Amino acid sequence: MIQIGRATLHRGEALSLIRTMPDESVDAIVTDPPYSSGGLHTGQRQRPPGVKYQNSDARRRHAEFHGDNRDQRSFTLWASLWIAECYRVAKAGASCMVFTDWRQLPAMTDAMQIGGWTWRGIVVWDKPSARPILGEFRRQCEYVVFGVKGRLMPAHRRCLPGVYRHSIIAHQKRRHMTEKPMPLIHDLLEVTPPGCTVLDPFMGSATTGAACLKTNRNFIGIELSPEYFQSACERLELVANPSTENS
Ligand SMILES: C[S@@+](CC[C@H](N)C(=O)[O-])C[C@H]1O[C@@H](n2cnc3c(N)ncnc32)[C@H](O)[C@@H]1O
């Protein structure tokens, strides 16, 4: 375990580590698990993430990651297990926000409800630069499945939009091959109270963690890959102690 400012980081497997956390100890879950998407058939899904999610010219820039090759049934079962543990460690009134894509949206909404959460809706991430497809609709959106433990404790009296438009990060600038835009995470955190504790069991390069530290929230992050764990630590160190950037 590593402590960096308000962030507590664990290197290891999400489900087994969440199981060690106390009941009702976090205010929100914001996470971007492996989608196990990117193909209709087993052969396509079994391709490594670097082939599924990166342009050929961007390949080998980022480390591969595990857990992206489950079929629909095992993805739903696996997601139900960790999201149920997230439910246990969440306080009453906590919110849960989980990224997914169009293929896995039904599986993810099922898993969230199997895990005990009340499914309250979907936030749309509109990606204006999505690749056009001849004669078809662009796959221009990813989704954030939104659930609540019991009744949401409103953090304020504002009304938030349900669609956010943010460009994807250019491949050359990414720390992680599926890195989410920081402004999008800031938008999602709007539903959580200031000073709260946010858990991300699949933190990757810690975009959620960086957004939490920048907005004075506590962060608990878990990451399996040693390369991405290291990258997350370095990133959060710079956010927590900006003076070290040029030293
Ligand atoms: C989609 S990426 C998250 C990217 C992140 N949102 C970012 O902006 O950098 C999912 C991450 O989950 C990690 N992962 C996969 N299976 C895991 C597991 N069972 N436990 C913990 N981390 C896992 C992968 O190594 C990968 O870095």
XYZ file of C-alpha atoms and ligand atoms in Angstrom:
274
model
C 0.000 0.000 0.000
C 1.294 3.482 -0.873
C -0.021 6.762 0.520
C 0.326 9.874 -1.653
C -1.370 12.896 -0.104
C -5.083 12.044 0.108
C -4.630 8.975 -2.131
C -4.232 5.371 -0.891
C -2.991 3.061 -3.653
C -2.991 -0.738 -3.684
C -1.193 -2.922 -6.218
C -3.140 -6.158 -6.702
C -6.363 -7.841 -7.727
C -9.473 -5.730 -7.246
C -11.956 -8.257 -5.873
C -9.582 -9.724 -3.294
C -8.462 -6.254 -2.161
C -11.963 -4.761 -1.890
C -12.819 -7.775 0.286
C -10.279 -6.527 2.842
C -11.927 -3.089 3.109
C -14.331 -2.228 5.956
C -18.107 -1.982 5.449
C -19.568 1.446 4.622
C -16.221 3.214 4.268
C -16.483 5.019 0.881
C -18.829 7.689 -0.477
C -18.585 6.899 -4.194
C -17.222 4.444 -6.738
C -15.954 5.841 -10.041
C -14.357 3.167 -12.177
C -13.438 2.078 -15.683
C -13.038 -1.727 -15.649
C -11.792 -3.771 -18.616
C -14.769 -3.772 -21.027
C -14.186 -7.262 -22.472
C -15.592 -5.783 -25.637
C -14.095 -5.055 -29.017
C -15.453 -8.108 -30.874
C -18.562 -10.158 -31.466
C -16.770 -13.497 -31.525
C -14.414 -15.228 -29.102
C -11.476 -14.969 -31.491
C -11.898 -11.203 -31.776
C -12.348 -10.722 -28.031
C -9.226 -12.735 -27.258
C -7.021 -10.288 -29.119
C -4.857 -8.335 -26.658
C -6.149 -4.868 -25.653
C -3.263 -3.263 -27.541
C -4.680 -4.657 -30.787
C -8.326 -3.949 -29.931
C -7.970 -0.411 -28.591
C -4.959 1.155 -30.302
C -4.248 2.231 -33.869
C -1.486 0.169 -35.436
C 0.821 3.225 -35.435
C 0.257 3.698 -31.680
C 0.900 0.069 -30.705
C 3.666 -0.841 -28.292
C 3.469 2.603 -26.665
C 1.470 1.229 -23.711
C 1.672 -1.895 -21.592
C -1.006 -4.543 -22.146
C -3.500 -5.179 -19.330
C -5.399 -8.226 -18.032
C -9.063 -9.090 -17.764
C -10.334 -7.909 -21.141
C -11.269 -11.260 -22.713
C -14.314 -12.551 -20.850
C -17.401 -13.614 -22.766
C -20.734 -11.980 -21.963
C -21.814 -14.469 -19.286
C -18.553 -14.551 -17.403
C -18.204 -10.761 -17.701
C -21.623 -10.320 -16.067
C -20.756 -12.780 -13.284
C -17.319 -11.256 -12.683
C -18.667 -7.684 -12.663
C -21.469 -8.748 -10.287
C -18.889 -10.049 -7.808
C -16.757 -6.923 -7.558
C -19.655 -4.491 -7.801
C -21.395 -6.325 -4.926
C -18.237 -5.855 -2.836
C -18.238 -2.167 -3.828
C -21.816 -2.027 -2.542
C -20.744 -3.490 0.804
C -17.947 -0.934 1.275
C -20.167 1.982 0.163
C -21.971 4.167 2.697
C -25.750 4.554 2.519
C -26.574 7.105 -0.183
C -23.295 6.499 -2.063
C -23.162 6.691 -5.851
C -21.571 4.189 -8.228
C -20.397 5.187 -11.726
C -19.004 2.535 -14.062
C -17.750 3.086 -17.616
C -18.860 0.739 -20.376
C -19.500 0.681 -24.122
C -22.528 -0.102 -26.303
C -21.829 -3.845 -26.412
C -21.509 -4.284 -22.658
C -24.136 -1.782 -21.529
C -26.853 -4.436 -20.881
C -24.373 -6.693 -19.031
C -23.118 -3.797 -16.895
C -26.599 -2.580 -15.934
C -27.495 -6.187 -14.980
C -24.317 -6.576 -12.921
C -24.910 -3.315 -11.081
C -28.383 -4.397 -10.032
C -27.279 -7.942 -9.160
C -24.681 -6.283 -6.916
C -27.424 -4.538 -4.949
C -27.263 -1.021 -6.407
C -30.365 0.833 -7.514
C -29.754 1.614 -11.182
C -30.600 5.312 -11.686
C -29.575 5.979 -15.260
C -26.804 6.390 -17.802
C -24.457 9.292 -18.389
C -23.313 9.599 -22.002
C -19.743 10.460 -22.955
C -20.010 11.968 -26.430
C -16.702 11.576 -28.305
C -16.835 13.998 -31.231
C -13.780 12.563 -32.957
C -15.150 8.993 -33.225
C -14.251 7.214 -36.469
C -16.894 7.527 -39.220
C -18.280 4.213 -40.567
C -19.489 4.023 -44.184
C -23.264 3.568 -44.379
C -23.569 3.171 -40.592
C -23.941 5.165 -37.398
C -20.718 6.165 -35.691
C -20.011 4.467 -32.357
C -19.685 7.954 -30.927
C -20.526 7.315 -27.272
C -19.321 5.478 -24.259
C -21.518 5.239 -21.194
C -21.316 5.599 -17.447
C -23.817 3.379 -15.662
C -25.032 5.272 -12.615
C -26.379 3.604 -9.474
C -27.084 4.542 -5.872
C -27.000 2.648 -2.577
C -30.498 3.343 -1.334
C -31.397 6.995 -1.806
C -28.777 9.425 -3.177
C -27.476 11.975 -0.674
C -27.525 15.072 -2.947
C -24.213 16.951 -2.822
C -25.843 20.250 -3.907
C -29.050 21.683 -5.367
C -27.903 22.002 -8.989
C -29.221 19.965 -11.939
C -26.495 18.153 -13.877
C -26.549 17.292 -17.595
C -26.749 13.673 -18.779
C -24.460 14.079 -21.801
C -20.870 15.322 -21.705
C -18.810 16.034 -24.798
C -15.055 15.608 -24.376
C -12.455 14.699 -26.982
C -10.536 11.468 -26.541
C -6.891 11.974 -25.554
C -4.441 11.762 -28.463
C -2.546 8.446 -28.431
C 0.845 10.173 -28.084
C -0.352 11.966 -24.929
C -1.946 8.988 -23.163
C -0.479 7.361 -20.056
C -2.817 4.374 -20.539
C -4.181 2.967 -23.787
C -7.787 3.440 -22.573
C -7.187 6.608 -20.510
C -10.310 8.682 -19.900
C -10.288 12.482 -20.231
C -9.728 14.229 -16.910
C -12.485 16.860 -17.515
C -15.002 14.017 -17.889
C -14.044 12.616 -14.483
C -14.385 16.102 -13.008
C -17.921 16.190 -14.432
C -18.765 12.838 -12.832
C -17.387 13.879 -9.451
C -19.947 16.707 -9.412
C -22.474 14.252 -7.988
C -20.229 13.510 -4.981
C -19.793 15.763 -1.929
C -16.559 17.746 -1.499
C -14.069 16.062 0.847
C -15.600 12.623 0.264
C -13.776 9.302 -0.335
C -13.872 7.819 -3.850
C -12.877 4.220 -4.703
C -11.584 3.194 -8.153
C -10.801 -0.570 -8.186
C -9.470 -0.452 -11.786
C -7.535 2.793 -11.660
C -5.153 2.327 -14.616
C -3.096 5.515 -14.784
C -5.235 7.058 -11.981
C -7.246 9.628 -13.923
C -9.951 9.330 -11.239
C -7.297 9.706 -8.547
C -5.822 12.827 -10.127
C -9.284 14.411 -10.423
C -9.979 13.567 -6.755
C -6.733 15.093 -5.506
C -7.285 18.221 -7.608
C -10.727 18.679 -6.037
C -9.695 17.841 -2.454
C -11.369 14.436 -2.347
C -9.839 11.321 -0.790
C -9.015 8.520 -3.203
C -8.558 4.759 -2.879
C -7.152 3.156 -6.036
C -6.421 -0.456 -6.993
C -4.443 -1.614 -10.028
C -3.230 -5.085 -11.034
C -0.601 -4.188 -13.623
C 2.808 -3.231 -12.144
C 3.497 -0.865 -15.068
C 0.233 1.044 -14.672
C 0.503 1.026 -10.876
C 3.901 2.700 -11.206
C 2.509 5.187 -13.707
C -0.402 5.967 -11.331
C 1.994 6.577 -8.420
C 4.146 8.946 -10.490
C 1.123 10.838 -11.757
C -0.436 11.299 -8.309
C 2.918 12.274 -6.815
C 3.049 15.162 -9.277
C -0.523 16.215 -8.456
C -0.011 15.942 -4.673
C 3.434 17.588 -4.716
C 3.595 19.781 -7.836
C 6.917 21.283 -6.719
C 8.645 17.917 -7.452
C 7.802 18.237 -11.174
C 10.985 20.014 -12.148
C 13.237 18.779 -9.376
C -9.807 0.407 -18.688
S -8.359 0.450 -17.730
C -8.556 1.919 -16.708
C -7.963 3.160 -17.329
C -8.157 4.393 -16.479
N -9.537 4.837 -16.502
C -7.257 5.537 -16.909
O -7.770 6.634 -17.224
O -6.038 5.340 -16.932
C -8.647 -0.858 -16.619
C -7.482 -1.201 -15.711
O -7.886 -2.251 -14.830
C -6.749 -3.069 -14.564
N -7.255 -4.384 -14.143
C -7.747 -5.386 -14.911
N -8.169 -6.404 -14.170
C -7.944 -6.051 -12.873
C -8.185 -6.675 -11.617
N -8.782 -7.866 -11.557
N -7.826 -6.020 -10.502
C -7.259 -4.777 -10.550
N -7.000 -4.128 -11.711
C -7.351 -4.760 -12.852
C -5.994 -3.106 -15.874
O -4.615 -3.393 -15.670
C -6.231 -1.705 -16.439
O -5.156 -0.839 -16.171
